[in-house]
């Protein structure tokens, strides 16, 4: 489906991986490559889920893998998601109890600033 | 609605779209639809990852959806090696726990003739959720 896309932009030193549409085991390898490539170069990563309509546990596995790698190498990592808006993406994060695990920001700007400062939520969950 | 296909990554979105279309035609409420989309995706992914050994040529995956008495029933069926404890997936192991959290009830049983696995998920279409 043409609307299901993963695009990568660079904002300063931060890779912004934007997901649009539905994502699952079919697109998980593409997301894994998009997330891991910048992390391998110790560049911070922000995954923008604002326009994602669906993610499954295959995508959660990629996001958790990215977060772990970012923490191991001490680089920034964060998600962009409007937590005030009910969505299928928020739903899977809530059902799995993963909302406090990820640094979640309302806007790309906030997420980029946080990730550029090296923040990745390590040292404990935050609200 | 019944869909028979090969268990492959590109067919997982197709299975979800087919179930989405069925639910929308049946005017299933939005949150139930969202949970149904996730549950069927997880069940199909389980088939993809667990049901068949890599060298298996025939990899059937069937998805059925029906509504009766206010309950939506989804069946995801394979003809693979059956349920067991597999440590070879590299995934989070969240598929079945997610399905269990999302559906009103779930039963996992051996397929017809003892071959493969059937995951039967029921959802209350009145909008109540177990999670």
Short mmCIF file of C-alpha atoms in Angstrom, two decimals:
data_model
loop_
_atom_site.label_atom_id
_atom_site.label_comp_id
_atom_site.label_asym_id
_atom_site.label_seq_id
_atom_site.Cartn_x
_atom_site.Cartn_y
_atom_site.Cartn_z
CA UNK A 1 0.00 0.00 0.00
CA UNK A 2 1.47 3.31 -1.09
CA UNK A 3 0.53 5.10 2.14
CA UNK A 4 2.61 2.75 4.29
CA UNK A 5 5.95 4.47 4.31
CA UNK A 6 9.14 4.81 6.28
CA UNK A 7 11.17 7.93 5.54
CA UNK A 8 14.39 9.11 7.13
CA UNK A 9 15.33 12.78 7.48
CA UNK A 10 18.28 14.34 9.18
CA UNK A 11 17.65 17.22 11.58
CA UNK A 12 21.02 18.46 12.80
CA UNK A 13 22.74 15.27 13.96
CA UNK A 14 19.50 13.42 14.69
CA UNK A 15 17.95 10.87 12.31
CA UNK A 16 14.17 11.31 12.23
CA UNK A 17 12.50 8.09 11.09
CA UNK A 18 8.91 8.89 10.16
CA UNK A 19 6.40 6.05 9.88
CA UNK A 20 3.14 6.56 8.00
CA UNK A 21 0.32 4.06 7.64
CA UNK A 22 0.35 0.43 8.82
CA UNK A 23 3.50 -1.37 9.88
CA UNK A 24 4.04 -4.98 10.90
CA UNK A 25 6.30 -7.99 10.25
CA UNK A 26 6.34 -7.06 6.55
CA UNK A 27 7.96 -3.64 7.05
CA UNK A 28 9.85 -4.42 10.29
CA UNK A 29 13.13 -5.21 8.41
CA UNK A 30 13.00 -1.82 6.66
CA UNK A 31 12.39 -0.06 9.98
CA UNK A 32 15.20 -2.03 11.64
CA UNK A 33 17.64 -0.88 8.96
CA UNK A 34 16.41 2.74 9.19
CA UNK A 35 16.82 2.77 12.99
CA UNK A 36 20.08 0.85 13.25
CA UNK A 37 22.02 2.64 10.52
CA UNK A 38 22.28 5.97 12.37
CA UNK A 39 22.80 4.23 15.73
CA UNK A 40 25.78 2.37 14.29
CA UNK A 41 27.33 5.78 13.63
CA UNK A 42 26.40 6.93 17.14
CA UNK A 43 23.79 9.31 15.77
CA UNK A 44 20.64 9.87 17.83
CA UNK A 45 17.33 8.56 16.52
CA UNK A 46 13.77 9.83 16.76
CA UNK A 47 10.94 7.62 15.49
CA UNK A 48 7.94 9.73 14.54
CA UNK A 49 4.74 7.68 14.96
CA UNK A 50 2.41 10.65 14.50
CA UNK A 51 1.12 9.38 11.15
CA UNK A 52 1.39 5.67 11.89
CA UNK A 53 -2.06 4.07 11.88
CA UNK A 54 -0.97 0.63 13.10
CA UNK A 55 2.04 -1.11 14.60
CA UNK A 56 2.35 -4.68 15.89
CA UNK A 57 4.77 -6.50 18.21
CA UNK A 58 7.28 -6.94 15.36
CA UNK A 59 7.59 -3.14 15.26
CA UNK A 60 7.74 -2.94 19.06
CA UNK A 61 10.66 -5.39 18.93
CA UNK A 62 12.52 -3.08 16.54
CA UNK A 63 11.79 -0.01 18.67
CA UNK A 64 12.92 -1.79 21.85
CA UNK A 65 16.04 -3.01 20.08
CA UNK A 66 16.82 0.54 19.00
CA UNK A 67 16.26 1.89 22.49
CA UNK A 68 18.53 -0.75 24.00
CA UNK A 69 21.25 -0.09 21.48
CA UNK A 70 20.98 3.68 22.04
CA UNK A 71 21.35 3.19 25.80
CA UNK A 72 24.30 0.82 25.37
CA UNK A 73 26.11 3.38 23.25
CA UNK A 74 24.85 6.39 25.20
CA UNK A 75 23.13 8.19 22.34
CA UNK A 76 19.71 9.81 22.23
CA UNK A 77 16.53 7.93 21.32
CA UNK A 78 12.89 8.92 21.46
CA UNK A 79 9.43 8.47 20.00
CA UNK A 80 6.96 11.08 18.78
CA UNK A 81 3.34 10.30 19.60
CA UNK A 82 0.40 12.38 20.72
CA UNK A 83 -0.54 10.67 23.96
CA UNK A 84 -3.71 12.76 24.26
CA UNK A 85 -5.13 11.25 21.09
CA UNK A 86 -6.53 7.75 21.21
CA UNK A 87 -4.87 5.62 18.57
CA UNK A 88 -4.05 2.04 17.72
CA UNK A 89 -0.36 2.86 18.23
CA UNK A 90 -0.93 4.19 21.74
CA UNK A 91 -3.16 1.19 22.44
CA UNK A 92 -0.43 -1.44 21.85
CA UNK A 93 2.04 0.57 23.95
CA UNK A 94 -0.52 0.71 26.76
CA UNK A 95 -1.54 -2.95 26.58
CA UNK A 96 2.10 -4.05 26.67
CA UNK A 97 2.94 -1.63 29.49
CA UNK A 98 5.66 0.00 27.38
CA UNK A 99 4.49 3.63 27.60
CA UNK A 100 6.84 4.43 30.54
CA UNK A 101 9.75 2.60 28.90
CA UNK A 102 10.15 4.92 25.91
CA UNK A 103 10.87 8.63 25.99
CA UNK A 104 7.67 9.86 24.27
CA UNK A 105 7.37 13.42 22.97
CA UNK A 106 4.39 15.27 21.54
CA UNK A 107 6.28 16.93 18.70
CA UNK A 108 9.25 16.17 16.44
CA UNK A 109 10.90 19.39 17.59
CA UNK A 110 10.80 18.37 21.25
CA UNK A 111 11.98 14.85 20.44
CA UNK A 112 14.89 16.07 18.32
CA UNK A 113 16.02 18.52 21.01
CA UNK A 114 15.86 15.78 23.64
CA UNK A 115 17.62 13.17 21.50
CA UNK A 116 20.30 15.67 20.41
CA UNK A 117 21.02 16.22 24.10
CA UNK A 118 21.64 12.49 24.40
CA UNK A 119 18.47 11.68 26.30
CA UNK A 120 17.16 8.13 25.92
CA UNK A 121 15.20 7.60 29.12
CA UNK A 122 18.01 5.64 30.72
CA UNK A 123 18.10 5.95 34.48
CA UNK A 124 14.45 5.18 34.92
CA UNK A 125 11.07 5.75 33.34
CA UNK A 126 9.63 9.22 33.27
CA UNK A 127 6.16 10.48 32.82
CA UNK B 1 -15.28 -14.17 5.37
CA UNK B 2 -12.64 -16.76 4.66
CA UNK B 3 -9.22 -16.11 3.22
CA UNK B 4 -6.72 -18.83 2.31
CA UNK B 5 -3.18 -17.83 1.46
CA UNK B 6 0.44 -18.67 1.95
CA UNK B 7 2.05 -17.77 5.26
CA UNK B 8 4.37 -14.96 4.18
CA UNK B 9 5.24 -11.51 5.48
CA UNK B 10 3.55 -9.70 2.61
CA UNK B 11 0.30 -11.57 3.29
CA UNK B 12 0.05 -10.39 6.90
CA UNK B 13 -1.09 -6.88 5.87
CA UNK B 14 -3.52 -8.48 3.40
CA UNK B 15 -5.06 -10.62 6.14
CA UNK B 16 -5.42 -7.52 8.33
CA UNK B 17 -7.02 -5.56 5.48
CA UNK B 18 -9.49 -8.36 4.79
CA UNK B 19 -10.52 -8.51 8.46
CA UNK B 20 -10.72 -4.71 8.56
CA UNK B 21 -13.03 -4.71 5.55
CA UNK B 22 -15.22 -7.38 7.12
CA UNK B 23 -15.45 -5.48 10.42
CA UNK B 24 -16.19 -2.16 8.74
CA UNK B 25 -18.97 -3.74 6.68
CA UNK B 26 -20.38 -5.16 9.92
CA UNK B 27 -20.12 -1.73 11.62
CA UNK B 28 -17.90 -3.07 14.40
CA UNK B 29 -17.02 -0.22 16.81
CA UNK B 30 -13.70 1.53 16.31
CA UNK B 31 -11.90 0.26 19.39
CA UNK B 32 -13.00 -3.32 18.79
CA UNK B 33 -11.83 -2.93 15.20
CA UNK B 34 -8.42 -1.69 16.37
CA UNK B 35 -8.05 -4.63 18.77
CA UNK B 36 -9.19 -7.06 16.09
CA UNK B 37 -6.64 -5.70 13.61
CA UNK B 38 -3.84 -6.14 16.14
CA UNK B 39 -4.97 -9.62 17.24
CA UNK B 40 -5.25 -11.00 13.70
CA UNK B 41 -1.86 -9.51 12.82
CA UNK B 42 -0.23 -11.13 15.85
CA UNK B 43 -1.89 -14.50 15.15
CA UNK B 44 -0.80 -14.46 11.49
CA UNK B 45 2.73 -13.42 12.48
CA UNK B 46 2.84 -16.36 14.88
CA UNK B 47 2.00 -18.68 12.00
CA UNK B 48 4.70 -17.07 9.88
CA UNK B 49 7.35 -17.33 12.58
CA UNK B 50 6.48 -20.57 14.36
CA UNK B 51 4.25 -22.89 12.36
CA UNK B 52 6.54 -24.00 9.56
CA UNK B 53 10.14 -25.05 9.39
CA UNK B 54 12.19 -22.98 6.91
CA UNK B 55 12.30 -25.71 4.27
CA UNK B 56 8.55 -26.33 4.29
CA UNK B 57 7.18 -25.82 0.79
CA UNK B 58 3.46 -25.72 1.57
CA UNK B 59 2.70 -23.05 4.16
CA UNK B 60 -1.06 -22.56 4.27
CA UNK B 61 -2.55 -19.76 6.39
CA UNK B 62 -6.30 -19.37 6.72
CA UNK B 63 -8.22 -16.52 8.27
CA UNK B 64 -11.94 -16.64 8.95
CA UNK B 65 -14.18 -13.95 10.37
CA UNK B 66 -17.83 -14.23 11.36
CA UNK B 67 -20.32 -12.46 13.58
CA UNK B 68 -23.02 -14.15 15.63
CA UNK B 69 -24.98 -12.97 18.67
CA UNK B 70 -23.02 -9.72 18.99
CA UNK B 71 -19.68 -11.50 19.03
CA UNK B 72 -17.05 -11.33 16.36
CA UNK B 73 -15.15 -14.57 15.92
CA UNK B 74 -11.80 -14.74 14.19
CA UNK B 75 -10.05 -18.00 13.39
CA UNK B 76 -6.42 -18.14 12.27
CA UNK B 77 -5.42 -21.59 11.15
CA UNK B 78 -2.23 -23.24 9.92
CA UNK B 79 -1.17 -26.76 8.97
CA UNK B 80 2.20 -26.56 10.68
CA UNK B 81 4.04 -28.33 13.44
CA UNK B 82 1.59 -27.49 16.21
CA UNK B 83 1.86 -25.53 19.41
CA UNK B 84 4.97 -25.84 21.49
CA UNK B 85 7.62 -23.82 23.17
CA UNK B 86 9.80 -22.36 20.46
CA UNK B 87 12.82 -20.31 21.33
CA UNK B 88 13.88 -19.70 17.76
CA UNK B 89 11.84 -16.66 16.77
CA UNK B 90 13.96 -13.75 17.94
CA UNK B 91 10.72 -11.89 18.64
CA UNK B 92 9.41 -10.48 21.90
CA UNK B 93 7.11 -13.42 22.61
CA UNK B 94 4.29 -10.91 22.93
CA UNK B 95 1.95 -12.36 20.30
CA UNK B 96 -0.16 -14.70 22.40
CA UNK B 97 -0.11 -12.45 25.52
CA UNK B 98 -1.33 -9.55 23.36
CA UNK B 99 -4.09 -11.63 21.79
CA UNK B 100 -5.15 -12.80 25.23
CA UNK B 101 -5.24 -9.22 26.50
CA UNK B 102 -7.19 -7.90 23.51
CA UNK B 103 -9.82 -10.58 22.89
CA UNK B 104 -12.81 -11.33 25.10
CA UNK B 105 -11.85 -14.99 24.89
CA UNK B 106 -9.19 -17.03 23.11
CA UNK B 107 -8.83 -20.71 22.51
CA UNK B 108 -5.81 -22.33 20.94
CA UNK B 109 -6.20 -25.89 19.80
CA UNK B 110 -4.87 -28.47 17.39
CA UNK B 111 -6.23 -28.16 13.87
CA UNK B 112 -8.46 -30.57 12.03
CA UNK B 113 -7.15 -34.11 12.11
CA UNK B 114 -4.63 -33.08 14.76
CA UNK B 115 -2.59 -31.17 12.20
CA UNK B 116 -1.49 -27.60 12.71
CA UNK B 117 -2.96 -25.04 15.06
CA UNK B 118 -6.18 -23.03 15.25
CA UNK B 119 -6.37 -19.80 17.22
CA UNK B 120 -9.99 -18.84 17.85
CA UNK B 121 -10.50 -15.28 19.12
CA UNK B 122 -13.82 -13.78 20.15
CA UNK B 123 -14.54 -10.09 20.56
CA UNK B 124 -17.59 -8.50 22.11
CA UNK B 125 -18.79 -6.05 19.46
CA UNK B 126 -20.83 -4.08 21.98
CA UNK B 127 -17.61 -2.20 22.68
CA UNK B 128 -16.48 -3.83 25.90
CA UNK B 129 -12.88 -4.92 26.05
CA UNK B 130 -11.05 -7.19 28.42
CA UNK B 131 -7.96 -4.94 28.50
#
